[in-house]
XYZ file of C-alpha atoms in Angstrom:
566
model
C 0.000 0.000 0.000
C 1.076 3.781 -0.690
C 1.914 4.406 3.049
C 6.256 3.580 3.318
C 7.038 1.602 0.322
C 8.982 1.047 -3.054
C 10.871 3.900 -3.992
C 10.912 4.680 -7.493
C 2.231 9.562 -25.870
C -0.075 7.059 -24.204
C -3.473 7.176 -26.052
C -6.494 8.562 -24.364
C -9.929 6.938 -23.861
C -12.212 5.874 -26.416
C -14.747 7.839 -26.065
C -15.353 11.487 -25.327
C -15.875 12.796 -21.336
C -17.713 16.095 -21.335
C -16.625 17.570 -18.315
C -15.838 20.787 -17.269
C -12.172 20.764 -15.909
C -10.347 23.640 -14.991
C -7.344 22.349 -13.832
C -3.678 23.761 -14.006
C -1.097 22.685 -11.593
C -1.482 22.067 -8.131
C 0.957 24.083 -6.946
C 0.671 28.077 -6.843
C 3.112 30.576 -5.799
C 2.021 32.272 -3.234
C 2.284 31.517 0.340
C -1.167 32.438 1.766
C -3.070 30.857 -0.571
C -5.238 27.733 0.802
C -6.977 24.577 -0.235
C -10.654 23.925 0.036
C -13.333 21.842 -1.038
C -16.606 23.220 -1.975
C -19.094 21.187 -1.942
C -22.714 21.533 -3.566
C -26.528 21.490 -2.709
C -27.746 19.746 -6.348
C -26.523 19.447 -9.922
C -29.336 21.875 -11.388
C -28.582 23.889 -14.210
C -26.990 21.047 -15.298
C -26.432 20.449 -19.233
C -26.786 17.058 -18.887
C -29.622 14.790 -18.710
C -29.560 11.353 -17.275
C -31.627 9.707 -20.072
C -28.741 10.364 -22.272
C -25.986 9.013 -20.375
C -23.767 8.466 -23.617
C -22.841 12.067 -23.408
C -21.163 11.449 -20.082
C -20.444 7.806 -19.991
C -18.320 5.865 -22.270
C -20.803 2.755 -23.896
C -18.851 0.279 -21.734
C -19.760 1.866 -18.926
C -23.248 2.222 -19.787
C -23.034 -1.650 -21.158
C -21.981 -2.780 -17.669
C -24.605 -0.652 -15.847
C -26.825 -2.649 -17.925
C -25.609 -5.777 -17.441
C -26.321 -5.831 -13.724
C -29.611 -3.694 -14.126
C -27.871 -0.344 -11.813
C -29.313 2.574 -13.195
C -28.413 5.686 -14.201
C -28.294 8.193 -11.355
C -27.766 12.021 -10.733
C -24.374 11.109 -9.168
C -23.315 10.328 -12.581
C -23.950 13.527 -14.031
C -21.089 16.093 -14.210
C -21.271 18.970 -12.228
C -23.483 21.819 -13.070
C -21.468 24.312 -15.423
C -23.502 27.194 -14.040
C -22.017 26.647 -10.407
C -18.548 26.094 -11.936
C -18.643 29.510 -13.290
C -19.848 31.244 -11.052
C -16.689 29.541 -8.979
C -14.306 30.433 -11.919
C -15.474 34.169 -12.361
C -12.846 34.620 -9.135
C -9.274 35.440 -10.568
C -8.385 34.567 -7.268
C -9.336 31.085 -7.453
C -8.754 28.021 -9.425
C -10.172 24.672 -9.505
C -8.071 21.945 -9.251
C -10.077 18.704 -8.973
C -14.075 17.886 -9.225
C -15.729 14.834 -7.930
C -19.252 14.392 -9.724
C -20.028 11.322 -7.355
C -19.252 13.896 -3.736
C -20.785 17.063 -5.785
C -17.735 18.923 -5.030
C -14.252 21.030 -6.114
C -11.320 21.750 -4.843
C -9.722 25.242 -5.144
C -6.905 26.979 -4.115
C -7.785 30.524 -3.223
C -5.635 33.019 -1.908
C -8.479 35.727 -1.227
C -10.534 34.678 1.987
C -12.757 36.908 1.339
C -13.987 35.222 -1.932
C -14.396 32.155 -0.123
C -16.571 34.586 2.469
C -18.517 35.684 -0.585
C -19.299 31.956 -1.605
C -20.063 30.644 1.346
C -23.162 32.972 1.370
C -23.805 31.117 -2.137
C -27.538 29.075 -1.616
C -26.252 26.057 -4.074
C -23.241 25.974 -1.889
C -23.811 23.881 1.202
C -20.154 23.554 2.522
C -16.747 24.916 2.669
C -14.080 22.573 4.158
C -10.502 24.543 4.461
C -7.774 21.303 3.762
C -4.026 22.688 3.804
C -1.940 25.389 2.266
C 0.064 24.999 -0.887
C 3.188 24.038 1.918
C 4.718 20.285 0.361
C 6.708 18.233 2.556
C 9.339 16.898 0.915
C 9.641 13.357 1.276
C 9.127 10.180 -0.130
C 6.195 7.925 1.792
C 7.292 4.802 0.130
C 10.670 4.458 0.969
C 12.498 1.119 3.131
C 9.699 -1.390 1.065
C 11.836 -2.759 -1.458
C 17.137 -8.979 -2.378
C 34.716 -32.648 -18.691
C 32.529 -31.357 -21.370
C 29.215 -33.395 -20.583
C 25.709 -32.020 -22.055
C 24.074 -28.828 -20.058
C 21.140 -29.460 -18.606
C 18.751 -26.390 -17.350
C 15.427 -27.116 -15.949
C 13.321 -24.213 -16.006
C 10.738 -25.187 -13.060
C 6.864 -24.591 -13.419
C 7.562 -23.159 -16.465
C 5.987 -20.039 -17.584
C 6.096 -19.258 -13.909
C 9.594 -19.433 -13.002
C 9.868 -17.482 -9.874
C 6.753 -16.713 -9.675
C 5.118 -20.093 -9.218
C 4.432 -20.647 -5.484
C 2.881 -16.918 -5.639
C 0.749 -17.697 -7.962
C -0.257 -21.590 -7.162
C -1.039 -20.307 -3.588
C -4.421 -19.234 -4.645
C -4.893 -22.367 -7.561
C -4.691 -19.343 -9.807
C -1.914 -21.052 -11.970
C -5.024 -23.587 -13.003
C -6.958 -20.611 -13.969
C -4.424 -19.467 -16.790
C -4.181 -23.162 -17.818
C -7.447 -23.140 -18.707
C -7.148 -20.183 -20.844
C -8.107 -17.381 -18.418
C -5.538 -14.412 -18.000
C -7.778 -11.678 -18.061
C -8.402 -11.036 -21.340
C -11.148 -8.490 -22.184
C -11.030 -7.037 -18.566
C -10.217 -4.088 -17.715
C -8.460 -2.568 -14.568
C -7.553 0.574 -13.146
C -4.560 0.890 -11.455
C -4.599 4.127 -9.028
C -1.301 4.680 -7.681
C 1.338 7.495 -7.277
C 3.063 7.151 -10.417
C 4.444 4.564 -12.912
C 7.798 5.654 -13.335
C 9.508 3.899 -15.841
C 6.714 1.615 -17.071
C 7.387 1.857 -20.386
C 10.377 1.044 -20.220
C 10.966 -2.145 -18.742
C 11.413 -4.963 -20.445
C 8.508 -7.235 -18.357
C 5.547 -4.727 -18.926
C 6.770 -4.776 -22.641
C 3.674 -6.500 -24.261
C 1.292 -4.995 -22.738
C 2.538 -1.649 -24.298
C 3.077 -3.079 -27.453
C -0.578 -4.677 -27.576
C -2.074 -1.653 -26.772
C -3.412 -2.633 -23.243
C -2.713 0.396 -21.950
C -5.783 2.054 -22.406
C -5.382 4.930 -20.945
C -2.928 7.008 -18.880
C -3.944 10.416 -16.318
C -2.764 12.386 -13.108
C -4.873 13.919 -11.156
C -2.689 15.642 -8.781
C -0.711 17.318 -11.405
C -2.589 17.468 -14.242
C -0.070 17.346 -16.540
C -1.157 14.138 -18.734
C 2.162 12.747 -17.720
C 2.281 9.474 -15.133
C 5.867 7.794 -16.353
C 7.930 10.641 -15.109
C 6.002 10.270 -11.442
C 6.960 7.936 -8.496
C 7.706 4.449 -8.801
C 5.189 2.670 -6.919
C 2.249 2.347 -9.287
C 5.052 0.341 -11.637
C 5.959 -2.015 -9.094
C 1.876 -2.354 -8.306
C 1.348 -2.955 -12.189
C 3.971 -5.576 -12.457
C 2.537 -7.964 -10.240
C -0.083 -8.170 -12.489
C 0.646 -7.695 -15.535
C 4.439 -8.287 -15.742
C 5.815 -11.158 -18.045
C 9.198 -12.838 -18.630
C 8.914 -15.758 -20.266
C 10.410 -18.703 -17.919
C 10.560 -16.387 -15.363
C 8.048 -13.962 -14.072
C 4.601 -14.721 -14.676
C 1.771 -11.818 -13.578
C -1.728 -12.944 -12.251
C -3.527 -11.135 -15.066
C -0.999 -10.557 -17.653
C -3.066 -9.933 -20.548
C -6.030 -8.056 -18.965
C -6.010 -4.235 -20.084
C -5.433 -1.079 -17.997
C -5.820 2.532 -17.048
C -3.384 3.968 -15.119
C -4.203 6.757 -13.309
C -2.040 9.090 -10.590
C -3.617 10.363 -7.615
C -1.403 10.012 -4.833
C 1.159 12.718 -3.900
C 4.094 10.772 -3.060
C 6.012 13.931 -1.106
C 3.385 14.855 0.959
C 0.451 13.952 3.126
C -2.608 15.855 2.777
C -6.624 14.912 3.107
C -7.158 16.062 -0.116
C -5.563 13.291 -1.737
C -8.834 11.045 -0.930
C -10.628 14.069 -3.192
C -7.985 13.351 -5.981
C -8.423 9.408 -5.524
C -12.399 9.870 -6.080
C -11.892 11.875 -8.999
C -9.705 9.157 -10.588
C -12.129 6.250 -9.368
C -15.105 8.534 -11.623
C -12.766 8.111 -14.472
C -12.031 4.800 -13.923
C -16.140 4.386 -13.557
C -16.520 6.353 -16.618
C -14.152 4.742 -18.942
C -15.964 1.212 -18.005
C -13.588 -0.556 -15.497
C -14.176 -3.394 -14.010
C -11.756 -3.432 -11.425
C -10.296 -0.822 -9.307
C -6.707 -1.608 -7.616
C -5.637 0.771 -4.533
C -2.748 0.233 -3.365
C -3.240 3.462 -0.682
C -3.969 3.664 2.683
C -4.782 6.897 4.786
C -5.113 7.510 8.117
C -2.813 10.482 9.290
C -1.937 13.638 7.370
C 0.856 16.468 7.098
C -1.621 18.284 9.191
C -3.031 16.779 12.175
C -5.765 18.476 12.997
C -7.513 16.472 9.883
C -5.953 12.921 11.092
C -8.621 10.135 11.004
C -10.010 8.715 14.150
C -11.005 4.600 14.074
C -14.551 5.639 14.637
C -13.839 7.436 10.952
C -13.265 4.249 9.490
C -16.744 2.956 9.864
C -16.769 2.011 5.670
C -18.408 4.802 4.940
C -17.606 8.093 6.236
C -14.587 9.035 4.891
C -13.945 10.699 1.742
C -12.273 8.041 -0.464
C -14.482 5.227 1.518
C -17.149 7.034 0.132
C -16.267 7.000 -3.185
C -15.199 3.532 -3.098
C -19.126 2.559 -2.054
C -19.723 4.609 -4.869
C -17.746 2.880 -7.509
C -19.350 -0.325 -5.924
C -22.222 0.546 -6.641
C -21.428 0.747 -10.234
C -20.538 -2.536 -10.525
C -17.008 -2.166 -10.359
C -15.156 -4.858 -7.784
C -12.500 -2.356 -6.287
C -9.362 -4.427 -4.309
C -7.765 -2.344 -1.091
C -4.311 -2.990 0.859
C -5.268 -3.295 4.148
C -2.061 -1.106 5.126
C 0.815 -1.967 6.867
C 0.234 -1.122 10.264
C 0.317 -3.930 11.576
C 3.380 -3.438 13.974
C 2.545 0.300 14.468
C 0.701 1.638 17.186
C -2.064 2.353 15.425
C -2.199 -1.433 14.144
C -5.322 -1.267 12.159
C -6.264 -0.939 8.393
C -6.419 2.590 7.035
C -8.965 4.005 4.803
C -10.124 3.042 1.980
C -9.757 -0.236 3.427
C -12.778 0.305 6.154
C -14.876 0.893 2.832
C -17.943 -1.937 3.229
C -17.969 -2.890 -0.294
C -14.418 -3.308 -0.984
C -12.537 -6.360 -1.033
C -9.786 -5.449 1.658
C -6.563 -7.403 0.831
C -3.795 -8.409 4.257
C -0.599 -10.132 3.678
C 0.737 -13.269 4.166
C 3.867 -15.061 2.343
C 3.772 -17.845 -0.396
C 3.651 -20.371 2.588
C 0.457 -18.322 3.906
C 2.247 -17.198 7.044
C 1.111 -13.593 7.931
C 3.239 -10.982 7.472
C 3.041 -8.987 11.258
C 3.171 -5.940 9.467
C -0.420 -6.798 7.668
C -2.552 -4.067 9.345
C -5.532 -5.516 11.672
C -9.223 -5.057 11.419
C -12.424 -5.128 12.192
C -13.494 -1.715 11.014
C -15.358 0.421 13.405
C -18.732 -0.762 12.272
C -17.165 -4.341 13.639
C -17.626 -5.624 9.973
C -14.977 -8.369 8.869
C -11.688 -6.575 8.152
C -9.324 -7.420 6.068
C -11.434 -9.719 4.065
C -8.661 -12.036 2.128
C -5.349 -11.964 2.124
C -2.636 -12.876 -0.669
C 0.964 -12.219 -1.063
C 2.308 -9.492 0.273
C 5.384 -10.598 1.833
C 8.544 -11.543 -0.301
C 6.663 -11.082 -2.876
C 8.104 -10.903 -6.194
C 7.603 -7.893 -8.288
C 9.589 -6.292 -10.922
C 12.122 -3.345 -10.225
C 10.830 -0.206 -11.571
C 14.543 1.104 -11.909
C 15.953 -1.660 -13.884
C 13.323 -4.326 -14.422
C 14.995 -7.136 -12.704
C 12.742 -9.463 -10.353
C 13.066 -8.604 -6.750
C 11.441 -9.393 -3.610
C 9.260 -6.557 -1.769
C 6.983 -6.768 1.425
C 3.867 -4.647 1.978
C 0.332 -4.880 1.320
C 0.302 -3.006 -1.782
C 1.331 -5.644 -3.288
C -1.113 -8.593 -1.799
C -3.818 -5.746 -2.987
C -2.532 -6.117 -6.789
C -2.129 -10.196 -6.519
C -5.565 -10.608 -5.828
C -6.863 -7.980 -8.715
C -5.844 -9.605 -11.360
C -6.680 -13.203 -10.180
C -10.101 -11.352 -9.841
C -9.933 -10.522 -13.102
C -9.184 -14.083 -14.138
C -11.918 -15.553 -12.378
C -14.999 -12.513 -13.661
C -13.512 -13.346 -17.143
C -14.338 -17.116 -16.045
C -17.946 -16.148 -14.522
C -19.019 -13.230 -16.870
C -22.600 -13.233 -15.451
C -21.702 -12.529 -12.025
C -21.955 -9.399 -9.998
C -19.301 -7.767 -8.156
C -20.948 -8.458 -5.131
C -21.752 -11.838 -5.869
C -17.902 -12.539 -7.087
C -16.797 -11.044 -4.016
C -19.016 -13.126 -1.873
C -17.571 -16.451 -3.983
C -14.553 -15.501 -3.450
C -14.417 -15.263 0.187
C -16.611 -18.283 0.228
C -14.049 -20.431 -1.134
C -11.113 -19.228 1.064
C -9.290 -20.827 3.771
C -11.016 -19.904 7.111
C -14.468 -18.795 5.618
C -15.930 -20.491 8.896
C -14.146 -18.530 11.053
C -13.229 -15.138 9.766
C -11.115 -13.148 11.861
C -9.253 -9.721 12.357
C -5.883 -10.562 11.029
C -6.639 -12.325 7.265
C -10.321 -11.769 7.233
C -11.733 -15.210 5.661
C -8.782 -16.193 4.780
C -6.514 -17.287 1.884
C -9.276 -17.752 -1.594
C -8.581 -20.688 -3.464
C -9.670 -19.018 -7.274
C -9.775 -22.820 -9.242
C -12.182 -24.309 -5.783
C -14.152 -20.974 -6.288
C -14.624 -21.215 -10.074
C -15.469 -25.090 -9.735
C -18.306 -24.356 -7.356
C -20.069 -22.249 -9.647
C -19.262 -24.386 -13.126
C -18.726 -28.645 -11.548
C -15.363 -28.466 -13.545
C -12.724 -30.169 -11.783
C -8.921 -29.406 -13.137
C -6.682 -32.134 -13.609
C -3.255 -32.788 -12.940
C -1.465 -35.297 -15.409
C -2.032 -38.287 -13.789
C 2.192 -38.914 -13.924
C 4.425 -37.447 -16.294
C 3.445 -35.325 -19.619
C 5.757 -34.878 -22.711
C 4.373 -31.633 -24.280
C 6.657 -30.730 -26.784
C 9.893 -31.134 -27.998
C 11.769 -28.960 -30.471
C 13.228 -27.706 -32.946
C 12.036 -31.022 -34.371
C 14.071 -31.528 -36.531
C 17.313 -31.127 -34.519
C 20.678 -30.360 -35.970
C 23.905 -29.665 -33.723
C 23.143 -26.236 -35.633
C 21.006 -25.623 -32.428
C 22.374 -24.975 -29.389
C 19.638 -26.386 -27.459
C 17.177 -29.010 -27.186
C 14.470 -27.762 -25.524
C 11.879 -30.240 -23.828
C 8.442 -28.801 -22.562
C 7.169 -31.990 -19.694
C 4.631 -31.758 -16.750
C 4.633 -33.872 -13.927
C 2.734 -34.011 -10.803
C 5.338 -34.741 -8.400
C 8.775 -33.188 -8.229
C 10.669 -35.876 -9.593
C 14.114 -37.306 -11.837
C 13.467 -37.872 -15.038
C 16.018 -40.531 -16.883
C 15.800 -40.031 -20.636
C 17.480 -42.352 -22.839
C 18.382 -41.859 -27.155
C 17.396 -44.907 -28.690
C 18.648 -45.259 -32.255
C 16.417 -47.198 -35.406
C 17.449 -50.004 -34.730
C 16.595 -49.786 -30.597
C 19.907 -49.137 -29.781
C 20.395 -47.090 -26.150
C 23.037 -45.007 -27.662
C 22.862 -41.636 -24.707
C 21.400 -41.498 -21.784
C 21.287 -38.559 -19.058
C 19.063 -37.533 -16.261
C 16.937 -34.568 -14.929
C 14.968 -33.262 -12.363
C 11.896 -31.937 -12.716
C 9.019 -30.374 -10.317
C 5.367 -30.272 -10.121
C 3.604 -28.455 -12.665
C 5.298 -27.432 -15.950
C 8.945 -27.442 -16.872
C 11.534 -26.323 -19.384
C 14.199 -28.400 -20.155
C 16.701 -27.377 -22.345
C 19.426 -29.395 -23.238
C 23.012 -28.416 -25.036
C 26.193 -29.747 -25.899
C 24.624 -32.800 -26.912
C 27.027 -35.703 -28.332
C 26.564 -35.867 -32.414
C 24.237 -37.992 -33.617
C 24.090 -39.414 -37.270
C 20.984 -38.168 -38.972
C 17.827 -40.276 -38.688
C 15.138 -40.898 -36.599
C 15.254 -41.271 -32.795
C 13.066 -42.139 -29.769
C 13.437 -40.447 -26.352
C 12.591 -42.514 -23.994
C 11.341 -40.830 -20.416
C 11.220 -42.797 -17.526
C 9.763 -41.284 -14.183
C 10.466 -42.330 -10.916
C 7.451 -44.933 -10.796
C 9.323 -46.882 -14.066
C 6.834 -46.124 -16.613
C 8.176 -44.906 -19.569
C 7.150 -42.126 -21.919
C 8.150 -41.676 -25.572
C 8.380 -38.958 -28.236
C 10.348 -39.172 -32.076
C 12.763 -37.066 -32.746
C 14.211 -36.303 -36.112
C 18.191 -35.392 -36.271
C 19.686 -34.469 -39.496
C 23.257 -32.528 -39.790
């Protein structure tokens, strides 16, 4: 999550927002001015009319509104341009962010008695004064981020690699065998930046396949989100990174918006405002999933900390606007913030928010990590509600796009988005609340939720088999998959065997020339799952046609032609 972690030309949406924004940067020069958010008594006036949504809502958006029967409501009409400006006829002000869900803006004014003058206003029914334009400079997400014989290199649970015991945790891994890696869903990632995104080497196909769908900041306004803070990359990578062999996502072909809302050098309530704004974006461009990898609970300012009677799920800002999106039909995943060994101990906002599937943090072995913040929330519901990895987990390095290891709940939050996307790509037809319930029904201590993982750890293949009766299957022993290039010439340097096996095992594998001659024999080890063998420095064989002959550990054998020609 965004509290203390991993230090670190896009094309824009389909379809045409009309909204009225009026935002240049953040950051103004003088030293009295002040922050506030306005909020407003109705949206009439309003050049909009719910019975034509398409003018404010992109058709997917509208689609999945009536896919689940939600209807359009005044929340989802833009502000009312009238009240806007009347706002913007003030030199001394400018608006900086607008939330159509809250019915609100926030300016920066350095004129109190404008905001005297509006206050008086009758379609203005509060003024809430948030910080000056001082920024802290420091970085919140710091201290988060370790004789010439043939060669023989098993690649274990290949495409995994490193990432297999991550992954096969939650039975995800059976998902993608299947065919489900979140194609056709889409998921907003809002974060403080993506630094270096397009640049590394383990995002690359999602670039290059045009799954980014769309890229904004909403603290700076500046269009720009790869030139920002790190931690949004690292969040992105653990679900959609890819290296073949190596580093396998839990989505990695799902589709994205990335969007900036977090100010990564300073702590102020206002970023909740920011975070709604993007989530009405996300909303609007059609989403199906919101990941938030933020957690707030004390500011720069502490006269506007949150109390735990605050986090009740619905009283703060951003766990408003996380009901909100919920209400959409958009399943939004939370950190649950790493508290955990803090005073404070329990989850932050928005991970009090009722309808949002709060993510804790265990390790591949499903340890908890102590730093996984605590619930309930302070309407006693069950908080955290699952947990997933969030502890050594493996992520890639925004700086140089090697795989490291990184602990915090912002990245549990991200390993269970994108096997949520998996699973709704699986089970179409379901509701976000109705996936959420599934999952939670199929995980580990359902029975007997409690305030450290929630229900538990989900198992996503035991949750998509109790909706569809399809039971996966393991190979019953040993698999040969593939073997090539077939034909093989000492021109290649390797031999590259593709086998599956449902015990870690040795493999013996024997050359047997036409005329059933053992002529090379060698061994192997390989583990449960899928593996990648490659071979090299092989002896030289004449050309013709061989058998390879696999035996497991049980003595059965397994056999596969081969064709050698030099």
């Amino acid at each position: 999550m965004v509290n203390k972690e991993v230090k670190t030309m896009i094309k824009s949406c389909s379809f045409s927002l009309i909204i009225f924004f009026f935002f240049p940067s953040l950051f103004i020069s003088q030293q009295d001015t002040l922050l506030y958010r306005i909020t407003f008594l109705d949206k009439d006036f309003n050049s909009f009319n719910i019975n034509t949504p398409i003018q404010f809502l992109s058709q997917r958006a509208i689609e999945r509104r009536a896919k689940f029967n939600i209807p359009i409501e005044v929340n989802d009409l833009p502000l009312s341009k009238m009240y806007l400006d009347s706002i913007s006829k003030f030199s001394e002000i400018t608006i900086i962010n607008q939330s159509k869900w809250l019915n609100s803006i926030v300016i920066s004014c350095y004129d109190t008695n404008a905001i005297t003058t509006i206050s008086n206003w009758s379609f203005v029914s509060n003024i809430f004064q948030a910080k000056s334009n001082t920024i802290v400079k420091y970085d919140k997400f710091q201290n988060l981020f370790s004789d010439e014989k043939e060669e023989i290199v098993v690649n274990e649970h290949f495409p995994y690699g490193i990432t297999y015991n991550q992954n096969h945790l939650h039975k995800i891994d059976y998902l993608h065998d299947i065919g489900f890696q979140g194609q056709g869903m889409h998921i907003a990632v809002i974060d403080a930046g993506f630094e270096n995104a397009n640049e590394l080497h383990a995002l690359s196909k999602v670039f290059e396949e045009g799954r980014i769908l769309s890229v904004k900041d909403f603290v700076a306004h500046d269009g720009e989100v790869f030139n920002d803070h790190s931690h949004g990359t690292a969040v992105l990578s653990v679900i959609a990174g890819y290296i073949e062999g190596e580093f396998f996502g839990t989505a990695p072909k799902a589709s994205f918006h990335l969007l900036r809302s977090e100010d990564a050098n300073a702590e102020y309530i206002l970023e909740e405002d920011f975070w709604v704004s993007a989530a009405e974006y996300a909303d609007s461009a059609g989403v199906d999933i919101i990941n938030t990898s933020l957690s707030y609970t004390t500011f720069d300012d502490s006269t506007q900390n949150h109390t735990f009677a605050d986090l009740d799920g619905n009283t703060t800002v951003i766990a408003k606007g996380s009901n909100i999106a919920a209400s959409k039909g958009i399943l939004l995943c939370s950190s649950a913030g790493n508290y955990g060994e803090a005073i404070w101990g329990r989850i932050g906002t928005p991970a009090d928010a009722s309808n949002v599937l709060t993510i804790a943090a265990v390790d591949s072995l499903g340890i908890r990590a102590g730093f996984s913040s605590r619930g309930p929330n302070a309407s006693v519901e069950v908080k955290p509600n699952v947990a997933s990895v969030g502890h050594n987990c493996y992520l890639v390095a925004p700086w140089d796009g090697t795989i490291i290891r990184a602990n915090g709940t912002s990245f549990s939050a991200p390993m269970i988005s994108g096997m949520v996307a998996c699973l709704w790509q699986a089970l179409p037809k379901l509701s976000q609340s109705e996936l959420r319930n599934l999952i939670q029904e199929n995980s580990s201590q359902f029975a007997q939720p409690d305030s450290l993982l929630g229900y538990g750890i989900p198992d996503f293949y035991k949750a998509y088999q109790s909706v569809t009766g399809i039971t996966y299957k393991l190979s019953e022993d040993l698999k040969i998959l593939n073997v090539y290039p077939n034909p093989y010439s000492s021109g290649f340097s390797e031999l590259q065997i593709m086998i599956s096996s449902n015990i870690d095992q040795t493999i013996e594998l024997t050359f047997i020339d036409a005329l059933g001659k053992p002529i090379h024999q060698t061994q192997f080890s390989v583990a449960s799952g899928q593996n990648k063998v490659s071979i090299s420095n092989l002896p030289a064989f004449a050309s013709s046609v061989y058998r390879l002959r696999f035996k497991d550990e049980k003595e059965k054998f397994y056999f596969q032609s081969l064709v050698i020609h030099n």
